[in-house]
């Protein structure tokens, strides 16, 4: 559980108005005092997160978010942080303060929130918190008002007392969350590489160990591909570009495919025989977390850009950039070499990604493979670009196109096992 990457965990966000009891719900779920609880409004100023195992779902990341409808000076900033969490959620929990609920008209913020979740196909659960403080008749009215205003059945509303819950209540809540995901979630279904290989196949992985490689470990996409190969009963042969030819010769027969780090695409494509399928870790990630065909089309959009076009290069993680950084140095260099044009580059990293108003100012978006981002957030970024009419591609797809091997790198997906 502790070693499961953030991007591979089920993301659960807790949302609601200030002082609705979101932090108390998080503490009850985790069984720890993770979030600060106080009567004063706006206690949670930044998202608080906790990794845990939530059976039967498995490894999850739970987020307690700042309250909506925050009228303080920092309210807009807090709500922006909340929107960042919404974009990555696999399950949303909406907490409503039952004591403050007088009628359907009191639920307009929650109505907007649930409408957003429905549009984004994010499964959600509504918790009517502090329900122990209501009389039976008042609780019945609160349930009816919530059901009518939000447009869900009474059975989908969970009455709860987050400050002093009984163990049985917490168990029922966890089961309800798991059922919410099972019943209404469009969870990740695209395999990473397992559907492209069979038991006993040999897959050669080309992993450069240079100044940009992290010391003493492999990067996340490499780890994940190796694990998926092993889970499939296939064989992973890992080598560096300089030893690739020797590795291929020693196998005795051609491997099922070769997967390379995108930065070595040009060199590796010259060494791998044409009859051997070739792709990259980044292209596998593009299919795993996004829309590969759309991103392939996005790479070709580079041809139509004019001098001075605005190009956004976005990375899902934050790291120390070195002199030969792929996003800020190598990619712009390869693009310049291919097009002969000078573009206006802009860069974002980590949780930063422009809203749709700003996205419209760009002519092309080149995104990393998104290995550290949850699949839902990666798909949200791609969909946002689509709504704005801005072509989007990813590092590996663009690099393959610039080296004239995009079609070859995509052929592997047309010959599934």
Short mmCIF file of C-alpha atoms in Angstrom, two decimals:
data_model
loop_
_atom_site.label_atom_id
_atom_site.label_comp_id
_atom_site.label_asym_id
_atom_site.label_seq_id
_atom_site.Cartn_x
_atom_site.Cartn_y
_atom_site.Cartn_z
CA UNK A 1 0.00 0.00 0.00
CA UNK A 2 2.74 2.47 0.92
CA UNK A 3 4.60 2.03 -2.37
CA UNK A 4 1.58 2.40 -4.68
CA UNK A 5 2.19 5.55 -6.79
CA UNK A 6 -0.17 8.47 -6.28
CA UNK A 7 -1.25 8.29 -9.93
CA UNK A 8 -2.38 4.66 -9.53
CA UNK A 9 -4.48 5.22 -6.40
CA UNK A 10 -8.22 5.79 -6.44
CA UNK A 11 -8.63 9.52 -5.82
CA UNK A 12 -11.40 10.43 -3.34
CA UNK A 13 -12.26 14.09 -2.75
CA UNK A 14 -14.40 15.48 0.07
CA UNK A 15 -16.27 18.66 -0.89
CA UNK A 16 -18.83 21.02 0.57
CA UNK A 17 -19.36 24.42 2.09
CA UNK A 18 -17.23 25.87 4.87
CA UNK A 19 -17.86 24.26 8.25
CA UNK A 20 -20.03 21.49 6.83
CA UNK A 21 -17.87 18.91 8.58
CA UNK A 22 -15.63 17.77 5.72
CA UNK A 23 -12.54 17.48 7.94
CA UNK A 24 -14.50 15.45 10.50
CA UNK A 25 -15.59 13.08 7.74
CA UNK A 26 -12.00 12.64 6.61
CA UNK A 27 -10.84 11.95 10.16
CA UNK A 28 -13.61 9.40 10.59
CA UNK A 29 -12.73 7.63 7.34
CA UNK A 30 -9.00 7.47 8.07
CA UNK A 31 -9.35 6.76 11.78
CA UNK A 32 -6.82 9.51 12.48
CA UNK A 33 -6.87 13.23 13.27
CA UNK A 34 -5.47 14.15 9.85
CA UNK A 35 -7.43 17.37 9.31
CA UNK A 36 -7.85 20.18 11.82
CA UNK A 37 -11.41 20.44 13.12
CA UNK A 38 -12.77 23.69 14.63
CA UNK A 39 -16.01 25.63 14.86
CA UNK A 40 -14.42 28.62 13.12
CA UNK A 41 -15.21 28.75 9.39
CA UNK A 42 -12.41 28.31 6.87
CA UNK A 43 -10.17 26.15 9.08
CA UNK A 44 -9.01 24.11 6.05
CA UNK A 45 -7.04 26.56 3.89
CA UNK A 46 -5.29 24.08 1.58
CA UNK A 47 -6.21 20.55 0.50
CA UNK A 48 -5.15 17.94 3.07
CA UNK A 49 -4.47 14.45 1.78
CA UNK A 50 -4.03 10.99 3.27
CA UNK A 51 -2.94 7.76 1.58
CA UNK A 52 -4.56 4.63 2.93
CA UNK A 53 -5.99 1.22 2.07
CA UNK A 54 -9.77 1.32 1.76
CA UNK A 55 -11.13 -2.17 1.21
CA UNK A 56 -12.50 -3.45 -1.06
CA UNK A 57 -11.26 -0.61 -3.32
CA UNK A 58 -7.56 -0.91 -2.44
CA UNK A 59 -4.99 1.91 -2.20
CA UNK A 60 -6.66 5.33 -2.19
CA UNK A 61 -5.75 8.97 -1.71
CA UNK A 62 -8.35 10.95 0.25
CA UNK A 63 -8.45 14.76 -0.02
CA UNK A 64 -10.10 17.18 2.40
CA UNK A 65 -10.70 20.40 0.47
CA UNK A 66 -11.25 24.06 1.45
CA UNK A 67 -14.91 24.98 1.75
CA UNK A 68 -16.95 26.32 -1.13
CA UNK A 69 -18.79 29.63 -0.77
CA UNK A 70 -15.85 31.04 1.20
CA UNK A 71 -16.32 34.82 1.38
CA UNK A 72 -12.91 35.53 2.93
CA UNK A 73 -10.08 37.35 1.13
CA UNK A 74 -8.49 33.99 0.28
CA UNK A 75 -11.77 32.42 -0.82
CA UNK A 76 -11.07 32.46 -4.56
CA UNK A 77 -7.61 30.97 -4.10
CA UNK A 78 -9.02 28.25 -1.87
CA UNK A 79 -11.74 27.44 -4.38
CA UNK A 80 -9.14 27.17 -7.14
CA UNK A 81 -7.29 24.59 -5.03
CA UNK A 82 -10.58 22.75 -4.64
CA UNK A 83 -11.15 22.77 -8.41
CA UNK A 84 -7.70 21.21 -8.89
CA UNK A 85 -8.77 18.29 -6.71
CA UNK A 86 -12.11 17.94 -8.51
CA UNK A 87 -10.28 17.42 -11.80
CA UNK A 88 -8.50 14.32 -10.52
CA UNK A 89 -11.29 12.69 -8.52
CA UNK A 90 -12.49 9.15 -9.16
CA UNK A 91 -15.05 9.47 -6.36
CA UNK A 92 -16.51 12.65 -4.85
CA UNK A 93 -18.07 12.95 -1.41
CA UNK A 94 -20.34 15.95 -0.87
CA UNK A 95 -20.84 16.89 2.78
CA UNK A 96 -23.93 18.90 3.71
CA UNK A 97 -24.57 20.41 7.14
CA UNK A 98 -28.01 19.04 8.03
CA UNK A 99 -28.52 21.67 10.76
CA UNK A 100 -28.26 24.55 8.27
CA UNK A 101 -30.54 22.96 5.71
CA UNK A 102 -33.96 24.64 5.87
CA UNK A 103 -35.22 24.04 2.31
CA UNK A 104 -34.28 23.15 -1.26
CA UNK A 105 -33.25 26.76 -1.92
CA UNK A 106 -30.36 26.33 0.55
CA UNK A 107 -28.66 23.77 -1.72
CA UNK A 108 -27.72 25.90 -4.75
CA UNK A 109 -23.92 25.45 -4.25
CA UNK A 110 -24.37 21.69 -3.91
CA UNK A 111 -26.60 21.64 -7.00
CA UNK A 112 -23.83 23.26 -9.03
CA UNK A 113 -21.29 20.84 -7.64
CA UNK A 114 -23.34 17.74 -8.43
CA UNK A 115 -24.14 19.04 -11.91
CA UNK A 116 -20.41 19.31 -12.55
CA UNK A 117 -19.85 15.76 -11.28
CA UNK A 118 -22.64 14.41 -13.47
CA UNK A 119 -21.26 16.15 -16.55
CA UNK A 120 -17.78 14.82 -15.82
CA UNK A 121 -19.15 11.33 -15.05
CA UNK A 122 -17.58 11.47 -11.59
CA UNK A 123 -19.44 9.14 -9.21
CA UNK A 124 -20.46 10.92 -6.02
CA UNK A 125 -21.95 10.24 -2.63
CA UNK A 126 -23.90 12.77 -0.52
CA UNK A 127 -23.40 12.80 3.25
CA UNK A 128 -25.97 14.58 5.38
CA UNK A 129 -23.70 15.40 8.30
CA UNK A 130 -24.73 16.28 11.88
CA UNK A 131 -27.95 14.37 11.28
CA UNK A 132 -27.95 13.23 14.90
CA UNK A 133 -28.86 16.78 15.93
CA UNK A 134 -32.18 16.70 14.04
CA UNK A 135 -35.51 15.31 15.12
CA UNK A 136 -36.84 12.39 13.05
CA UNK A 137 -39.26 14.69 11.20
CA UNK A 138 -36.58 17.31 10.52
CA UNK A 139 -34.18 14.64 9.25
CA UNK A 140 -36.88 13.26 6.95
CA UNK A 141 -37.46 16.76 5.54
CA UNK A 142 -33.72 17.30 5.07
CA UNK A 143 -33.39 14.04 3.16
CA UNK A 144 -36.36 14.91 0.93
CA UNK A 145 -35.06 18.42 0.23
CA UNK A 146 -31.60 17.09 -0.66
CA UNK A 147 -33.04 14.38 -2.89
CA UNK A 148 -35.26 16.85 -4.79
CA UNK A 149 -32.64 19.61 -5.15
CA UNK A 150 -29.74 17.42 -6.27
CA UNK A 151 -31.77 14.92 -8.27
CA UNK A 152 -30.75 11.70 -6.53
CA UNK A 153 -32.72 9.02 -4.76
CA UNK A 154 -33.19 9.04 -1.00
CA UNK A 155 -31.15 5.83 -0.81
CA UNK A 156 -28.11 7.68 -2.17
CA UNK A 157 -28.06 10.08 0.80
CA UNK A 158 -26.02 8.92 3.78
CA UNK A 159 -26.99 10.28 7.20
CA UNK A 160 -23.92 10.59 9.39
CA UNK A 161 -22.48 12.04 12.59
CA UNK A 162 -18.84 12.72 11.69
CA UNK A 163 -17.71 14.10 15.05
CA UNK A 164 -18.63 11.02 17.07
CA UNK A 165 -19.41 8.19 14.65
CA UNK A 166 -19.88 4.64 15.80
CA UNK A 167 -17.62 1.97 14.32
CA UNK A 168 -20.57 0.42 12.50
CA UNK A 169 -21.38 3.79 10.87
CA UNK A 170 -17.82 4.18 9.60
CA UNK A 171 -17.88 0.64 8.23
CA UNK A 172 -21.17 1.34 6.44
CA UNK A 173 -19.76 4.58 5.00
CA UNK A 174 -16.67 2.84 3.65
CA UNK A 175 -18.84 0.14 2.09
CA UNK A 176 -21.04 2.82 0.52
CA UNK A 177 -17.99 4.56 -0.98
CA UNK A 178 -16.80 1.28 -2.45
CA UNK A 179 -20.27 0.60 -3.86
CA UNK A 180 -20.39 4.09 -5.36
CA UNK A 181 -17.22 3.37 -7.32
CA UNK A 182 -18.40 -0.08 -8.39
CA UNK A 183 -21.85 1.06 -9.47
CA UNK A 184 -21.12 4.38 -11.13
CA UNK A 185 -17.42 4.68 -11.95
CA UNK A 186 -15.85 4.73 -15.42
CA UNK A 187 -12.49 3.65 -14.01
CA UNK A 188 -9.28 3.03 -15.90
CA UNK A 189 -9.70 0.09 -18.30
CA UNK A 190 -6.97 0.54 -20.93
CA UNK A 191 -4.00 -1.75 -20.27
CA UNK A 192 -0.47 -0.40 -20.32
CA UNK A 193 1.14 -3.17 -22.38
CA UNK A 194 -0.43 -6.47 -21.30
CA UNK A 195 -2.90 -6.63 -24.22
CA UNK A 196 -0.01 -6.35 -26.69
CA UNK A 197 1.97 -9.34 -25.44
CA UNK A 198 1.48 -13.01 -24.57
CA UNK A 199 2.98 -15.34 -22.00
CA UNK A 200 6.61 -16.15 -22.83
CA UNK A 201 7.09 -13.15 -25.16
CA UNK A 202 10.33 -11.22 -24.84
CA UNK A 203 10.04 -7.43 -24.67
CA UNK A 204 13.24 -5.40 -24.93
CA UNK A 205 13.19 -2.15 -22.95
CA UNK A 206 15.74 0.52 -23.85
CA UNK A 207 16.55 2.64 -20.79
CA UNK A 208 19.30 5.26 -21.20
CA UNK A 209 21.32 5.93 -18.06
CA UNK A 210 22.54 9.49 -18.58
CA UNK A 211 22.64 12.77 -16.69
CA UNK A 212 18.85 13.10 -16.82
CA UNK A 213 18.22 9.63 -15.32
CA UNK A 214 17.42 9.59 -11.57
CA UNK A 215 20.25 8.13 -9.53
CA UNK A 216 19.80 4.55 -8.40
CA UNK A 217 16.29 3.94 -9.75
CA UNK A 218 14.10 3.71 -12.83
CA UNK A 219 11.45 6.31 -13.61
CA UNK A 220 7.80 5.44 -12.98
CA UNK A 221 6.73 4.50 -16.57
CA UNK A 222 9.66 2.10 -16.83
CA UNK A 223 8.76 0.48 -13.52
CA UNK A 224 5.10 0.16 -14.49
CA UNK A 225 5.83 -1.36 -17.91
CA UNK A 226 8.21 -3.90 -16.37
CA UNK A 227 5.59 -4.89 -13.79
CA UNK A 228 2.86 -5.23 -16.45
CA UNK A 229 5.17 -7.45 -18.54
CA UNK A 230 5.92 -9.68 -15.56
CA UNK A 231 2.24 -9.88 -14.59
CA UNK A 232 1.56 -11.12 -18.14
CA UNK A 233 4.06 -13.95 -17.81
CA UNK A 234 6.29 -12.35 -20.42
CA UNK A 235 10.01 -11.56 -20.18
CA UNK A 236 11.49 -8.06 -19.83
CA UNK A 237 15.03 -7.57 -21.15
CA UNK A 238 16.34 -4.17 -20.07
CA UNK A 239 19.31 -2.59 -21.84
CA UNK A 240 20.88 0.75 -22.76
CA UNK A 241 21.10 2.11 -26.34
CA UNK A 242 24.80 1.27 -26.60
CA UNK A 243 24.10 -2.40 -25.81
CA UNK A 244 20.88 -2.72 -27.84
CA UNK A 245 22.36 -4.40 -30.91
CA UNK A 246 24.28 -6.90 -28.75
CA UNK A 247 21.11 -7.61 -26.77
CA UNK A 248 19.05 -8.27 -29.91
CA UNK A 249 21.73 -10.57 -31.32
CA UNK A 250 21.91 -12.62 -28.12
CA UNK A 251 18.19 -13.28 -28.01
CA UNK A 252 18.38 -15.82 -30.82
CA UNK A 253 15.05 -14.70 -32.29
CA UNK A 254 13.33 -11.33 -32.70
CA UNK A 255 11.57 -9.98 -29.59
CA UNK A 256 7.83 -9.36 -29.52
CA UNK A 257 8.59 -5.64 -29.45
CA UNK A 258 11.05 -2.98 -28.37
CA UNK A 259 10.00 -0.15 -26.06
CA UNK A 260 12.39 2.78 -25.75
CA UNK A 261 12.77 5.96 -23.79
CA UNK A 262 11.52 8.71 -26.09
CA UNK A 263 14.77 10.67 -25.95
CA UNK A 264 16.56 7.75 -27.63
CA UNK A 265 13.86 7.22 -30.29
CA UNK A 266 15.96 8.41 -33.21
CA UNK A 267 19.01 6.31 -32.29
CA UNK A 268 17.02 3.20 -31.39
CA UNK A 269 14.88 3.26 -34.55
CA UNK A 270 18.04 2.86 -36.65
CA UNK A 271 19.14 -0.18 -34.64
CA UNK A 272 15.87 -2.11 -34.45
CA UNK A 273 15.00 -4.13 -37.60
CA UNK A 274 11.89 -2.90 -39.42
CA UNK A 275 10.06 -6.17 -38.81
CA UNK A 276 10.32 -5.71 -35.03
CA UNK A 277 7.53 -3.51 -33.54
CA UNK A 278 8.89 -0.39 -31.89
CA UNK A 279 7.24 2.14 -29.58
CA UNK A 280 8.09 4.22 -26.50
CA UNK A 281 7.19 4.37 -22.82
CA UNK A 282 5.62 7.78 -23.38
CA UNK A 283 3.40 6.52 -26.21
CA UNK A 284 2.27 3.60 -24.05
CA UNK A 285 1.40 6.13 -21.32
CA UNK A 286 -0.50 8.28 -23.84
CA UNK A 287 -2.72 5.32 -24.68
CA UNK A 288 -3.02 4.25 -21.04
CA UNK A 289 -4.17 7.64 -19.74
CA UNK A 290 -5.54 9.54 -22.69
CA UNK A 291 -6.51 9.43 -26.35
CA UNK A 292 -3.54 8.25 -28.41
CA UNK A 293 -5.04 8.81 -31.85
CA UNK A 294 -5.95 12.38 -30.93
CA UNK A 295 -2.45 13.03 -29.62
CA UNK A 296 -0.96 11.57 -32.81
CA UNK A 297 -2.98 14.08 -34.80
CA UNK A 298 -1.83 16.80 -32.41
CA UNK A 299 1.81 16.07 -33.21
CA UNK A 300 1.20 16.67 -36.90
CA UNK A 301 -0.25 20.11 -36.12
CA UNK A 302 3.32 21.38 -35.70
CA UNK A 303 3.50 21.67 -39.49
CA UNK A 304 0.84 24.35 -39.65
CA UNK A 305 2.32 26.68 -37.02
CA UNK A 306 3.80 30.01 -38.01
CA UNK A 307 6.81 31.78 -36.56
CA UNK A 308 5.95 33.14 -33.12
CA UNK A 309 3.15 30.63 -32.48
CA UNK A 310 2.45 30.06 -28.77
CA UNK A 311 3.37 26.54 -27.66
CA UNK A 312 2.66 25.26 -24.15
CA UNK A 313 4.95 22.50 -22.83
CA UNK A 314 3.39 21.01 -19.71
CA UNK A 315 4.72 18.43 -17.25
CA UNK A 316 2.69 16.60 -14.64
CA UNK A 317 5.52 16.44 -12.10
CA UNK A 318 8.02 18.93 -10.71
CA UNK A 319 11.74 18.21 -10.81
CA UNK A 320 15.09 19.93 -10.97
CA UNK A 321 15.68 20.89 -14.59
CA UNK A 322 19.13 20.15 -15.94
CA UNK A 323 21.04 21.61 -18.85
CA UNK A 324 19.70 18.94 -21.24
CA UNK A 325 16.15 18.86 -19.90
CA UNK A 326 13.79 17.22 -22.36
CA UNK A 327 10.91 19.66 -21.97
CA UNK A 328 12.73 22.99 -21.95
CA UNK A 329 15.79 22.16 -24.05
CA UNK A 330 15.65 19.00 -26.16
CA UNK A 331 12.08 19.26 -27.45
CA UNK A 332 12.35 22.91 -28.53
CA UNK A 333 15.68 22.04 -30.16
CA UNK A 334 14.25 19.13 -32.16
CA UNK A 335 11.24 21.24 -33.16
CA UNK A 336 13.51 24.05 -34.35
CA UNK A 337 15.60 21.57 -36.34
CA UNK A 338 12.47 20.06 -37.96
CA UNK A 339 10.46 23.22 -38.70
CA UNK A 340 13.15 25.89 -38.96
CA UNK A 341 10.79 28.19 -37.07
CA UNK A 342 11.03 30.04 -33.76
CA UNK A 343 8.03 29.53 -31.49
CA UNK A 344 6.99 31.29 -28.30
CA UNK A 345 7.32 28.60 -25.63
CA UNK A 346 5.56 28.60 -22.27
CA UNK A 347 6.02 26.00 -19.52
CA UNK A 348 3.94 24.61 -16.65
CA UNK A 349 4.59 21.76 -14.23
CA UNK A 350 2.97 19.82 -11.40
CA UNK A 351 -0.62 20.74 -10.63
CA UNK A 352 -0.39 23.89 -12.76
CA UNK A 353 -2.44 23.78 -15.96
CA UNK A 354 -4.14 26.78 -17.57
CA UNK A 355 -7.89 27.21 -17.38
CA UNK A 356 -9.81 27.09 -20.63
CA UNK A 357 -9.81 30.86 -21.03
CA UNK A 358 -6.01 30.88 -21.07
CA UNK A 359 -5.73 27.64 -23.06
CA UNK A 360 -7.38 29.31 -26.03
CA UNK A 361 -4.36 31.58 -26.38
CA UNK A 362 -2.11 28.65 -27.35
CA UNK A 363 -1.62 27.12 -30.78
CA UNK A 364 -0.30 23.76 -29.57
CA UNK A 365 0.09 21.88 -26.27
CA UNK A 366 2.83 19.29 -25.76
CA UNK A 367 2.29 17.34 -22.55
CA UNK A 368 4.50 14.80 -20.80
CA UNK A 369 3.31 11.20 -20.51
CA UNK A 370 1.44 12.09 -17.33
CA UNK A 371 2.84 9.17 -15.33
CA UNK A 372 2.44 11.06 -12.03
CA UNK A 373 -1.09 12.27 -12.82
CA UNK A 374 -4.26 10.27 -12.21
CA UNK A 375 -5.81 9.08 -15.47
CA UNK A 376 -8.91 11.20 -14.88
CA UNK A 377 -6.89 14.41 -14.59
CA UNK A 378 -4.86 13.59 -17.70
CA UNK A 379 -8.06 12.98 -19.64
CA UNK A 380 -9.50 16.22 -18.27
CA UNK A 381 -6.50 18.16 -19.59
CA UNK A 382 -6.85 16.55 -23.00
CA UNK A 383 -10.59 17.21 -23.07
CA UNK A 384 -10.03 20.85 -22.05
CA UNK A 385 -7.69 21.32 -25.00
CA UNK A 386 -10.29 19.74 -27.27
CA UNK A 387 -13.04 22.06 -26.05
CA UNK A 388 -10.76 25.01 -26.76
CA UNK A 389 -9.87 23.76 -30.24
CA UNK A 390 -6.16 23.52 -29.38
CA UNK A 391 -4.19 20.51 -30.69
CA UNK A 392 -2.54 18.49 -27.92
CA UNK A 393 0.12 15.80 -28.08
CA UNK A 394 2.65 14.28 -25.72
CA UNK A 395 6.43 14.12 -25.57
CA UNK A 396 6.88 10.65 -27.04
CA UNK A 397 4.35 11.14 -29.82
CA UNK A 398 5.91 14.45 -30.85
CA UNK A 399 9.45 13.07 -30.72
CA UNK A 400 8.44 10.09 -32.87
CA UNK A 401 6.85 12.43 -35.40
CA UNK A 402 9.88 14.73 -35.52
CA UNK A 403 12.12 11.70 -36.20
CA UNK A 404 9.82 10.42 -38.95
CA UNK A 405 8.84 7.24 -37.08
CA UNK A 406 5.39 8.05 -35.71
CA UNK A 407 3.58 5.62 -38.02
CA UNK A 408 6.00 2.85 -37.10
CA UNK A 409 5.62 3.52 -33.38
CA UNK A 410 1.83 3.24 -33.70
CA UNK A 411 1.78 0.00 -35.70
CA UNK A 412 2.18 -2.10 -32.55
CA UNK A 413 -1.36 -1.17 -31.50
CA UNK A 414 -2.90 -2.54 -34.71
CA UNK A 415 -1.50 -6.02 -34.09
CA UNK A 416 -2.79 -6.86 -30.62
CA UNK A 417 -2.46 -10.38 -29.23
#
